Short mmCIF file of C-alpha atoms in Angstrom, two decimals:
data_model
loop_
_atom_site.label_atom_id
_atom_site.label_comp_id
_atom_site.label_asym_id
_atom_site.label_seq_id
_atom_site.Cartn_x
_atom_site.Cartn_y
_atom_site.Cartn_z
CA UNK A 1336 -51.58 -78.49 69.00
CA UNK A 1337 -50.32 -79.38 65.54
CA UNK A 1338 -47.31 -77.69 63.97
CA UNK A 1339 -49.57 -75.81 61.55
CA UNK A 1340 -51.68 -74.38 64.39
CA UNK A 1341 -48.78 -73.12 66.46
CA UNK A 1342 -48.27 -69.36 66.52
CA UNK A 1343 -45.10 -68.14 64.78
CA UNK A 1344 -41.95 -67.78 66.82
CA UNK A 1345 -39.01 -65.43 66.22
CA UNK A 1346 -35.90 -66.87 64.59
CA UNK A 1347 -33.70 -64.96 67.00
CA UNK A 1348 -33.86 -62.56 69.93
CA UNK A 1349 -31.22 -59.81 70.00
CA UNK A 1350 -30.54 -58.70 73.55
CA UNK A 1351 -28.33 -55.70 74.12
CA UNK A 1352 -30.25 -52.48 74.64
CA UNK A 1353 -30.80 -51.21 78.16
CA UNK A 1354 -33.56 -48.78 77.14
CA UNK A 1355 -36.59 -48.95 74.85
CA UNK A 1356 -35.82 -49.63 71.19
CA UNK A 1357 -37.23 -46.75 69.14
CA UNK A 1358 -35.78 -47.27 65.64
CA UNK A 1359 -34.57 -50.07 63.37
CA UNK A 1360 -33.22 -50.29 59.81
CA UNK A 1361 -31.58 -52.95 57.61
CA UNK A 1362 -28.44 -51.93 55.68
CA UNK A 1363 -25.75 -53.39 53.39
CA UNK A 1364 -28.01 -55.79 51.57
CA UNK A 1365 -29.49 -57.08 54.86
CA UNK A 1366 -26.13 -58.08 56.34
CA UNK A 1367 -26.54 -55.46 59.09
CA UNK A 1368 -29.47 -54.47 61.28
CA UNK A 1369 -29.20 -51.08 62.98
CA UNK A 1370 -31.23 -50.51 66.15
CA UNK A 1371 -31.43 -47.34 68.25
CA UNK A 1372 -32.77 -46.84 71.76
CA UNK A 1373 -34.09 -44.19 74.15
CA UNK A 1374 -30.61 -43.51 75.56
CA UNK A 1375 -29.19 -42.61 72.14
CA UNK A 1376 -27.24 -45.86 71.61
CA UNK A 1377 -26.95 -47.49 68.19
CA UNK A 1378 -26.12 -51.18 67.75
CA UNK A 1379 -25.08 -52.61 64.38
CA UNK A 1380 -25.97 -56.33 64.41
CA UNK A 1381 -24.24 -58.77 62.08
CA UNK A 1382 -27.09 -60.97 60.87
CA UNK A 1383 -24.73 -63.70 59.66
CA UNK A 1384 -23.75 -64.47 63.26
CA UNK A 1385 -26.46 -62.58 65.23
CA UNK A 1386 -23.82 -60.63 67.15
CA UNK A 1387 -23.00 -56.90 67.47
CA UNK A 1388 -20.31 -55.51 65.18
CA UNK A 1389 -20.39 -51.93 66.50
CA UNK A 1390 -21.91 -50.08 69.45
CA UNK A 1391 -21.77 -46.34 70.03
CA UNK A 1392 -23.81 -43.55 71.61
CA UNK A 1393 -24.91 -41.48 68.64
CA UNK A 1394 -27.08 -39.01 70.60
CA UNK A 1395 -27.58 -37.82 74.15
CA UNK A 1396 -31.32 -38.38 73.91
CA UNK A 1397 -33.70 -40.89 72.34
CA UNK A 1398 -33.33 -42.01 68.72
CA UNK A 1399 -36.15 -40.97 66.38
CA UNK A 1400 -34.90 -42.47 63.12
CA UNK A 1401 -32.18 -44.54 61.45
CA UNK A 1402 -31.26 -45.11 57.82
CA UNK A 1403 -28.39 -46.38 55.73
CA UNK A 1404 -26.87 -44.28 52.96
CA UNK A 1405 -25.07 -46.56 50.58
CA UNK A 1406 -22.69 -49.16 52.06
CA UNK A 1407 -20.51 -46.79 54.06
CA UNK A 1408 -22.78 -44.14 55.61
CA UNK A 1409 -25.45 -44.16 58.31
CA UNK A 1410 -27.93 -41.42 59.23
CA UNK A 1411 -29.18 -41.06 62.81
CA UNK A 1412 -31.81 -38.63 64.09
CA UNK A 1413 -32.07 -37.99 67.83
CA UNK A 1414 -34.15 -35.95 70.24
CA UNK A 1415 -31.04 -33.90 71.09
CA UNK A 1416 -31.96 -31.72 68.07
CA UNK A 1417 -29.33 -33.27 65.82
CA UNK A 1418 -29.31 -35.25 62.60
CA UNK A 1419 -25.90 -36.85 62.03
CA UNK A 1420 -24.39 -38.61 59.02
CA UNK A 1421 -21.69 -41.09 60.09
CA UNK A 1422 -18.98 -42.78 58.05
CA UNK A 1423 -19.71 -46.42 58.74
CA UNK A 1424 -18.14 -48.92 56.37
CA UNK A 1425 -16.83 -52.42 57.03
CA UNK A 1426 -13.36 -51.10 57.86
CA UNK A 1427 -14.80 -48.55 60.32
CA UNK A 1428 -16.30 -51.37 62.39
CA UNK A 1429 -12.86 -52.67 63.33
CA UNK A 1430 -12.05 -49.75 65.63
CA UNK A 1431 -15.50 -49.52 67.26
CA UNK A 1432 -16.61 -51.16 70.50
CA UNK A 1433 -18.81 -54.25 70.65
CA UNK A 1434 -19.66 -53.79 74.35
CA UNK A 1435 -23.44 -53.69 74.57
CA UNK A 1436 -25.31 -50.97 76.50
CA UNK A 1437 -26.54 -53.71 78.85
CA UNK A 1438 -22.97 -54.56 79.82
CA UNK A 1439 -21.24 -52.19 82.28
CA UNK A 1440 -18.29 -50.42 80.69
CA UNK A 1441 -15.93 -47.90 82.25
CA UNK A 1442 -14.38 -47.04 78.90
CA UNK A 1443 -15.95 -44.53 76.54
CA UNK A 1444 -17.12 -46.23 73.37
CA UNK A 1445 -15.51 -44.65 70.28
CA UNK A 1446 -17.78 -43.15 67.63
CA UNK A 1447 -17.56 -43.45 63.85
CA UNK A 1448 -16.29 -40.45 61.91
CA UNK A 1449 -18.92 -37.70 61.65
CA UNK A 1450 -19.47 -36.45 58.09
CA UNK A 1451 -22.35 -34.00 58.60
CA UNK A 1452 -24.43 -32.56 61.46
CA UNK A 1453 -27.73 -30.73 61.04
CA UNK A 1454 -29.17 -28.75 63.97
CA UNK A 1455 -32.92 -29.36 63.72
CA UNK A 1456 -36.15 -29.33 65.71
CA UNK A 1457 -37.21 -32.59 67.35
CA UNK A 1458 -40.05 -31.37 69.55
CA UNK A 1459 -42.50 -33.08 67.18
CA UNK A 1460 -41.18 -36.64 67.75
CA UNK A 1461 -41.17 -36.74 63.93
CA UNK A 1462 -38.39 -38.65 62.19
CA UNK A 1463 -36.65 -37.41 59.04
CA UNK A 1464 -37.21 -38.50 55.45
CA UNK A 1465 -34.66 -38.38 52.64
CA UNK A 1466 -34.40 -38.82 48.88
CA UNK A 1467 -31.95 -38.12 46.01
CA UNK A 1468 -31.49 -34.60 44.67
CA UNK A 1469 -32.92 -35.66 41.31
CA UNK A 1470 -35.48 -38.16 40.11
CA UNK A 1471 -32.79 -39.70 37.89
CA UNK A 1472 -30.31 -40.44 40.70
CA UNK A 1473 -29.98 -43.44 42.99
CA UNK A 1474 -29.71 -42.65 46.68
CA UNK A 1475 -27.45 -45.65 47.29
CA UNK A 1476 -24.74 -44.37 44.97
CA UNK A 1477 -25.33 -40.61 45.06
CA UNK A 1478 -23.07 -38.33 47.10
CA UNK A 1479 -25.93 -35.84 47.56
CA UNK A 1480 -29.39 -36.03 49.04
CA UNK A 1481 -32.34 -34.01 50.34
CA UNK A 1482 -33.53 -34.34 53.95
CA UNK A 1483 -36.99 -33.32 55.19
CA UNK A 1484 -37.45 -32.45 58.89
CA UNK A 1485 -39.90 -30.35 60.93
CA UNK A 1486 -39.24 -26.61 60.84
CA UNK A 1487 -37.33 -25.14 63.76
CA UNK A 1488 -39.79 -22.30 64.52
CA UNK A 1489 -43.18 -23.34 63.12
CA UNK A 1490 -44.16 -26.84 64.26
CA UNK A 1491 -46.57 -27.29 61.33
CA UNK A 1492 -43.97 -26.32 58.68
CA UNK A 1493 -41.30 -28.54 57.09
CA UNK A 1494 -37.70 -27.77 56.13
CA UNK A 1495 -35.88 -29.52 53.29
CA UNK A 1496 -32.06 -29.45 53.55
CA UNK A 1497 -29.40 -30.41 51.04
CA UNK A 1498 -26.44 -32.57 51.97
CA UNK A 1499 -23.48 -32.25 51.92
CA UNK A 1500 -23.84 -28.44 51.68
CA UNK A 1501 -26.27 -28.41 54.66
CA UNK A 1502 -28.21 -25.60 52.97
CA UNK A 1503 -31.94 -25.21 53.53
CA UNK A 1504 -33.49 -25.45 50.07
CA UNK A 1505 -37.21 -25.24 50.92
CA UNK A 1506 -39.55 -24.38 53.76
CA UNK A 1507 -42.98 -25.87 53.14
CA UNK A 1508 -45.89 -24.19 54.93
CA UNK A 1509 -49.08 -25.94 53.92
CA UNK A 1510 -50.18 -27.43 57.25
CA UNK A 1511 -52.31 -24.50 58.37
CA UNK A 1512 -53.87 -25.09 61.77
CA UNK A 1513 -53.49 -28.85 61.76
CA UNK A 1514 -51.04 -28.99 64.64
CA UNK A 1515 -47.52 -30.39 64.60
CA UNK A 1516 -46.23 -32.46 61.72
CA UNK A 1517 -45.87 -36.04 62.97
CA UNK A 1518 -44.68 -38.11 59.99
CA UNK A 1519 -42.93 -37.36 56.68
CA UNK A 1520 -42.05 -38.93 53.36
CA UNK A 1521 -39.97 -37.16 50.70
CA UNK A 1522 -39.85 -38.62 47.19
CA UNK A 1523 -40.06 -37.92 43.46
CA UNK A 1524 -43.42 -38.56 41.84
CA UNK A 1525 -43.98 -38.07 38.11
CA UNK A 1526 -40.61 -36.31 38.01
CA UNK A 1527 -41.60 -33.71 40.65
CA UNK A 1528 -40.35 -33.39 44.20
CA UNK A 1529 -43.23 -34.52 46.42
CA UNK A 1530 -43.74 -34.27 50.17
CA UNK A 1531 -46.24 -36.35 52.13
CA UNK A 1532 -47.01 -35.31 55.70
CA UNK A 1533 -49.18 -36.54 58.56
CA UNK A 1534 -50.32 -34.07 61.21
CA UNK A 1535 -51.34 -33.93 64.85
CA UNK A 1536 -55.06 -33.59 64.07
CA UNK A 1537 -55.06 -36.75 61.89
CA UNK A 1538 -54.72 -35.04 58.50
CA UNK A 1539 -52.69 -36.66 55.69
CA UNK A 1540 -51.51 -34.29 52.98
CA UNK A 1541 -49.59 -34.42 49.69
CA UNK A 1542 -47.84 -31.34 48.32
CA UNK A 1543 -45.78 -31.16 45.15
CA UNK A 1544 -43.20 -28.66 43.94
CA UNK A 1545 -44.07 -26.80 40.74
CA UNK A 1546 -41.68 -24.56 38.82
CA UNK A 1547 -44.39 -21.97 38.25
CA UNK A 1548 -46.56 -22.14 41.37
CA UNK A 1549 -44.25 -23.40 44.12
CA UNK A 1550 -45.60 -26.00 46.55
CA UNK A 1551 -49.15 -27.06 45.67
CA UNK A 1552 -51.44 -29.29 47.73
CA UNK A 1553 -52.46 -32.26 45.58
CA UNK A 1554 -54.39 -34.28 48.15
CA UNK A 1555 -55.57 -34.03 51.73
CA UNK A 1556 -57.81 -36.23 53.84
CA UNK A 1557 -58.52 -36.33 57.55
CA UNK A 1558 -59.17 -40.03 58.18
CA UNK A 1559 -57.87 -40.21 61.74
CA UNK A 1560 -59.26 -38.76 64.94
CA UNK A 1561 -55.86 -38.92 66.65
CA UNK A 1562 -52.34 -37.84 65.58
CA UNK A 1563 -50.78 -39.66 62.64
CA UNK A 1564 -47.95 -41.80 64.03
CA UNK A 1565 -46.36 -43.08 60.84
CA UNK A 1566 -46.76 -43.35 57.08
CA UNK A 1567 -45.06 -45.11 54.20
CA UNK A 1568 -45.26 -45.12 50.40
CA UNK A 1569 -45.68 -48.26 48.30
CA UNK A 1570 -42.72 -49.15 46.05
CA UNK A 1571 -45.05 -48.94 43.04
CA UNK A 1572 -45.78 -45.27 43.91
CA UNK A 1573 -49.51 -45.96 43.60
CA UNK A 1574 -50.56 -45.30 47.20
CA UNK A 1575 -49.37 -44.55 50.72
CA UNK A 1576 -50.61 -45.84 54.07
CA UNK A 1577 -51.01 -44.03 57.40
CA UNK A 1578 -51.40 -45.30 60.96
CA UNK A 1579 -52.47 -43.30 63.97
CA UNK A 1580 -52.92 -43.29 67.73
CA UNK A 1581 -56.48 -44.38 66.96
CA UNK A 1582 -57.33 -47.85 65.64
CA UNK A 1583 -57.59 -46.81 61.97
CA UNK A 1584 -55.24 -47.59 59.11
CA UNK A 1585 -55.87 -45.64 55.91
CA UNK A 1586 -54.74 -46.23 52.33
CA UNK A 1587 -54.43 -43.04 50.29
CA UNK A 1588 -53.96 -42.52 46.54
CA UNK A 1589 -50.95 -40.82 45.00
CA UNK A 1590 -51.38 -38.52 41.98
CA UNK A 1591 -50.98 -40.57 38.80
CA UNK A 1592 -50.36 -39.42 35.22
CA UNK A 1593 -53.54 -39.56 33.16
CA UNK A 1594 -53.10 -41.34 29.82
CA UNK A 1595 -53.69 -39.26 26.71
CA UNK A 1596 -56.74 -40.01 24.59
CA UNK A 1597 -56.14 -42.96 22.35
CA UNK A 1598 -56.28 -42.09 18.65
CA UNK A 1599 -55.03 -45.39 17.22
CA UNK A 1600 -57.06 -48.61 17.06
CA UNK A 1601 -56.68 -50.85 20.07
CA UNK A 1602 -54.31 -53.77 19.71
CA UNK A 1603 -55.47 -57.34 20.12
CA UNK A 1604 -54.08 -57.49 23.65
CA UNK A 1605 -55.98 -54.33 24.62
CA UNK A 1606 -59.19 -55.70 23.13
CA UNK A 1607 -58.81 -58.74 25.36
CA UNK A 1608 -58.37 -56.59 28.46
CA UNK A 1609 -54.63 -57.15 28.89
CA UNK A 1610 -53.02 -54.37 30.94
CA UNK A 1611 -49.61 -53.11 29.84
CA UNK A 1612 -47.09 -52.68 32.66
CA UNK A 1613 -45.48 -49.40 31.63
CA UNK A 1614 -43.99 -48.21 28.34
CA UNK A 1615 -42.67 -50.86 26.01
CA UNK A 1616 -44.46 -53.73 27.73
CA UNK A 1617 -46.07 -56.58 25.86
CA UNK A 1618 -48.48 -59.39 26.55
CA UNK A 1619 -45.52 -61.61 27.40
CA UNK A 1620 -44.40 -59.13 30.02
CA UNK A 1621 -47.93 -58.88 31.34
CA UNK A 1622 -48.25 -62.62 31.91
CA UNK A 1623 -44.94 -62.57 33.76
CA UNK A 1624 -46.26 -60.08 36.29
CA UNK A 1625 -46.88 -61.42 39.77
CA UNK A 1626 -50.43 -62.11 40.82
CA UNK A 1627 -50.28 -59.55 43.60
CA UNK A 1628 -48.95 -56.84 41.27
CA UNK A 1629 -51.87 -57.44 38.93
CA UNK A 1630 -54.27 -57.31 41.85
CA UNK A 1631 -52.76 -54.05 43.06
CA UNK A 1632 -53.19 -52.53 39.61
CA UNK A 1633 -56.80 -53.71 39.44
CA UNK A 1634 -57.57 -52.30 42.88
CA UNK A 1635 -56.03 -48.94 41.99
CA UNK A 1636 -58.07 -48.65 38.80
CA UNK A 1637 -61.26 -49.39 40.69
CA UNK A 1638 -60.41 -46.78 43.30
CA UNK A 1639 -59.56 -44.23 40.63
CA UNK A 1640 -62.86 -44.72 38.82
CA UNK A 1641 -64.82 -44.32 42.05
CA UNK A 1642 -63.04 -41.10 43.05
CA UNK A 1643 -63.81 -37.80 41.38
CA UNK A 1644 -60.63 -35.80 40.62
CA UNK A 1645 -60.58 -32.41 42.30
CA UNK A 1646 -58.12 -30.72 39.96
CA UNK A 1647 -56.11 -31.65 36.90
CA UNK A 1648 -52.58 -30.28 36.57
CA UNK A 1649 -49.77 -30.65 34.11
CA UNK A 1650 -47.07 -33.00 35.40
CA UNK A 1651 -43.60 -33.85 34.15
CA UNK A 1652 -43.33 -34.06 30.38
CA UNK A 1653 -46.74 -32.50 29.89
CA UNK A 1654 -48.62 -35.52 31.27
CA UNK A 1655 -51.88 -34.76 33.04
CA UNK A 1656 -51.98 -35.60 36.75
CA UNK A 1657 -55.24 -36.30 38.58
CA UNK A 1658 -55.66 -35.34 42.24
CA UNK A 1659 -58.02 -37.55 44.20
CA UNK A 1660 -60.09 -36.25 47.09
CA UNK A 1661 -60.81 -39.37 49.16
CA UNK A 1662 -58.78 -42.25 50.63
CA UNK A 1663 -58.83 -45.56 48.82
CA UNK A 1664 -59.71 -47.50 51.95
CA UNK A 1665 -59.97 -46.99 55.71
CA UNK A 1666 -59.85 -50.01 58.02
CA UNK A 1667 -60.76 -50.09 61.71
CA UNK A 1668 -58.29 -52.61 63.15
CA UNK A 1669 -59.72 -52.29 66.70
CA UNK A 1670 -56.12 -51.99 67.94
CA UNK A 1671 -55.17 -48.44 68.89
CA UNK A 1672 -51.60 -47.18 68.77
CA UNK A 1673 -49.85 -48.75 65.78
CA UNK A 1674 -46.68 -46.99 64.67
CA UNK A 1675 -43.48 -47.50 62.66
CA UNK A 1676 -45.54 -48.55 59.63
CA UNK A 1677 -43.43 -49.87 56.76
CA UNK A 1678 -44.31 -51.37 53.37
CA UNK A 1679 -41.96 -54.13 52.29
CA UNK A 1680 -39.80 -53.54 49.23
CA UNK A 1681 -41.91 -55.89 47.07
CA UNK A 1682 -45.12 -54.05 47.99
CA UNK A 1683 -47.01 -57.16 49.08
CA UNK A 1684 -47.30 -56.59 52.82
CA UNK A 1685 -46.78 -53.89 55.44
CA UNK A 1686 -46.06 -54.05 59.15
CA UNK A 1687 -46.93 -52.01 62.26
CA UNK A 1688 -45.52 -52.02 65.78
CA UNK A 1689 -48.27 -51.93 68.40
CA UNK A 1690 -48.46 -50.36 71.81
CA UNK A 1691 -50.21 -53.57 72.89
CA UNK A 1692 -46.89 -55.47 72.40
CA UNK A 1693 -47.98 -57.14 69.14
CA UNK A 1694 -46.48 -56.75 65.68
CA UNK A 1695 -49.07 -56.98 62.93
CA UNK A 1696 -48.57 -57.78 59.25
CA UNK A 1697 -51.19 -56.69 56.72
CA UNK A 1698 -51.79 -57.36 53.05
CA UNK A 1699 -51.11 -54.16 51.12
CA UNK A 1700 -53.73 -55.16 48.56
CA UNK A 1701 -56.68 -56.01 50.80
CA UNK A 1702 -55.57 -54.21 54.01
CA UNK A 1703 -56.47 -57.40 55.89
CA UNK A 1704 -54.45 -58.63 58.84
CA UNK A 1705 -52.45 -61.68 57.72
CA UNK A 1706 -50.19 -62.28 60.74
CA UNK A 1707 -49.94 -61.30 64.39
CA UNK A 1708 -46.49 -61.78 65.88
CA UNK A 1709 -46.65 -62.26 69.65
CA UNK A 1710 -43.47 -62.49 71.70
CA UNK A 1711 -42.85 -59.23 73.55
CA UNK A 1712 -44.72 -58.61 76.80
CA UNK A 1713 -44.63 -54.80 76.60
CA UNK A 1714 -45.26 -52.22 73.88
CA UNK A 1715 -43.43 -52.31 70.55
CA UNK A 1716 -42.20 -49.02 69.10
CA UNK A 1717 -40.09 -50.02 66.07
CA UNK A 1718 -40.57 -52.37 63.13
CA UNK A 1719 -38.55 -52.80 59.95
CA UNK A 1720 -38.60 -55.07 56.90
CA UNK A 1721 -35.47 -56.27 55.14
CA UNK A 1722 -35.44 -55.73 51.40
CA UNK A 1723 -36.46 -58.75 49.33
CA UNK A 1724 -35.85 -59.59 45.70
CA UNK A 1725 -33.05 -57.90 43.72
CA UNK A 1726 -32.80 -55.04 46.23
CA UNK A 1727 -32.37 -57.32 49.19
CA UNK A 1728 -30.39 -60.27 47.88
CA UNK A 1729 -31.70 -63.49 46.34
CA UNK A 1730 -35.38 -63.76 47.03
CA UNK A 1731 -36.50 -66.98 48.67
CA UNK A 1732 -39.84 -68.05 50.02
CA UNK A 1733 -40.27 -67.95 53.76
CA UNK A 1734 -42.65 -69.77 56.04
CA UNK A 1735 -46.21 -68.52 55.98
CA UNK A 1736 -47.46 -67.99 59.52
CA UNK A 1737 -50.53 -66.49 61.13
CA UNK A 1738 -50.84 -65.48 64.73
CA UNK A 1739 -54.63 -65.50 65.08
CA UNK A 1740 -57.20 -67.91 63.79
CA UNK A 1741 -59.28 -65.04 62.44
CA UNK A 1742 -56.40 -63.68 60.33
CA UNK A 1743 -56.04 -66.01 57.32
CA UNK A 1744 -53.16 -65.54 54.91
CA UNK A 1745 -54.11 -63.78 51.70
CA UNK A 1746 -54.33 -66.56 49.10
CA UNK A 1747 -52.77 -64.39 46.37
CA UNK A 1748 -49.69 -63.78 48.55
CA UNK A 1749 -49.29 -67.47 49.36
CA UNK A 1750 -49.77 -68.59 45.74
CA UNK A 1751 -47.39 -65.95 44.41
CA UNK A 1752 -44.59 -66.98 46.74
CA UNK A 1753 -45.04 -70.66 45.86
CA UNK A 1754 -44.67 -69.83 42.17
CA UNK A 1755 -41.53 -67.80 42.86
CA UNK A 1756 -40.02 -70.62 44.92
CA UNK A 1757 -40.57 -73.10 42.07
CA UNK A 1758 -39.14 -70.76 39.43
CA UNK A 1759 -36.03 -69.96 41.48
CA UNK A 1760 -35.21 -73.51 42.54
CA UNK A 1761 -33.49 -74.15 39.22
CA UNK A 1762 -31.03 -71.25 39.52
CA UNK A 1763 -30.21 -71.26 43.25
CA UNK A 1764 -26.84 -73.01 43.81
CA UNK A 1765 -26.81 -76.12 45.95
CA UNK A 1766 -26.08 -75.26 49.56
CA UNK A 1767 -23.63 -78.16 49.87
CA UNK A 1768 -21.36 -76.36 47.40
CA UNK A 1769 -21.10 -73.29 49.66
CA UNK A 1770 -18.88 -72.80 52.68
CA UNK A 1771 -20.38 -72.28 56.14
CA UNK A 1772 -19.63 -68.55 55.94
CA UNK A 1773 -21.16 -68.24 52.46
CA UNK A 1774 -24.29 -70.06 53.61
CA UNK A 1775 -24.67 -67.66 56.53
CA UNK A 1776 -24.24 -64.64 54.28
CA UNK A 1777 -26.74 -66.01 51.78
CA UNK A 1778 -29.24 -66.70 54.56
CA UNK A 1779 -28.85 -63.17 55.96
CA UNK A 1780 -29.34 -61.57 52.54
CA UNK A 1781 -32.18 -63.75 51.28
CA UNK A 1782 -34.29 -64.21 54.42
CA UNK A 1783 -37.52 -62.24 54.62
CA UNK A 1784 -36.46 -60.61 57.88
CA UNK A 1785 -38.82 -58.58 60.01
CA UNK A 1786 -37.31 -56.87 63.03
CA UNK A 1787 -39.37 -55.57 65.97
CA UNK A 1788 -38.04 -53.42 68.80
CA UNK A 1789 -39.80 -53.16 72.14
CA UNK A 1790 -39.92 -51.23 75.38
CA UNK A 1791 -38.11 -54.18 77.01
CA UNK A 1792 -34.95 -53.34 75.06
CA UNK A 1793 -35.07 -56.58 73.07
CA UNK A 1794 -35.28 -56.98 69.31
CA UNK A 1795 -37.17 -59.95 67.86
CA UNK A 1796 -36.16 -61.18 64.41
CA UNK A 1797 -38.75 -63.02 62.33
CA UNK A 1798 -38.58 -64.77 58.96
CA UNK A 1799 -42.06 -64.80 57.38
CA UNK A 1800 -43.71 -64.81 53.94
#
């Protein structure tokens, strides 16, 4: 077997959990990987040395979700009906234990300082979602945020809390008789607070907060025959993707502002079919766009023209917002039970963790499978992408790998990364000029990490695309 034909192998295997790994998240510019297991333990891995920096038992039951909040706070969500915000900066690591859950320890592992605790319902197995308190704020630097969780009494309703006050700001009841809410995403769209939810009966729903009419349903589609296991929104805010206990993966549209009727003559660039990338863009900016971004825009326009808007509402700033009625695309992957779906920060690919032990990477544009990562022997429950580009350190091209012969790499993805590698080679400092520590930090921040957690308690770390 030639090198090109060999299946991809993980860069590292992180062994430390005694129970199934249920959650994973990259923090601090990809220098740390947080993993949580079924016993409530959290491990903070230092990706510069592939060793634990902190280990503590955050909950008395299984972890449902993990997230970083800036560089000195961590949010954990457990099945013990608690959501906890911890103070977890670099200095806090010094007093915490590094004894792994696998290693016997008679001493109680110290915990980080607790900043906030929310008593919430976790019967749904649904993890939290969070966003800033305003569309103009950055969650990484803001001292406030909104948290969406399932309602304590009604399993189909959703509560939105404010931190640090811990006040319940909203209770959203739009699920009807669709069963328990299973997956959530809270964000600002067109300046309005927007909630996306997946339900037990397979329904995906978008509701948006209006000053005059309260929470209004903007989109709903029942693409799945089984409960929705996970969902995620594209960084471009053009679509979101859902996975389920069935074998389907669905791509759904997000409400987009409708441009006002053009009263001025078209410019030369418009006459040639050049697409402007937002306000103030020019043909020079357009040519600088990545190939995949242009393809995403083209695909969205085609989907929008083929879908009849159900209603038209006034959005932020008086812009008209169209509500679609059908998904953009539904794909039968023939692999049931894919969860922990996440779109990477550049919007090119998304990943799922499979009950069949395989981690699958898909093109966000075509929804085609581009890589199958096989290492674990038992089911995978958690998957997470590190941020790439400006949000995740210096972007560098990774190795393109496919796990199956029938899953070719999307040519637009491969070409785009080659162009980025060539353009960045002139500005990346020579590695010989960096110390060993600096090289390790740069590798941790710039690698296209993909972490997968499994029922075997191990975490595989991959560097792809």
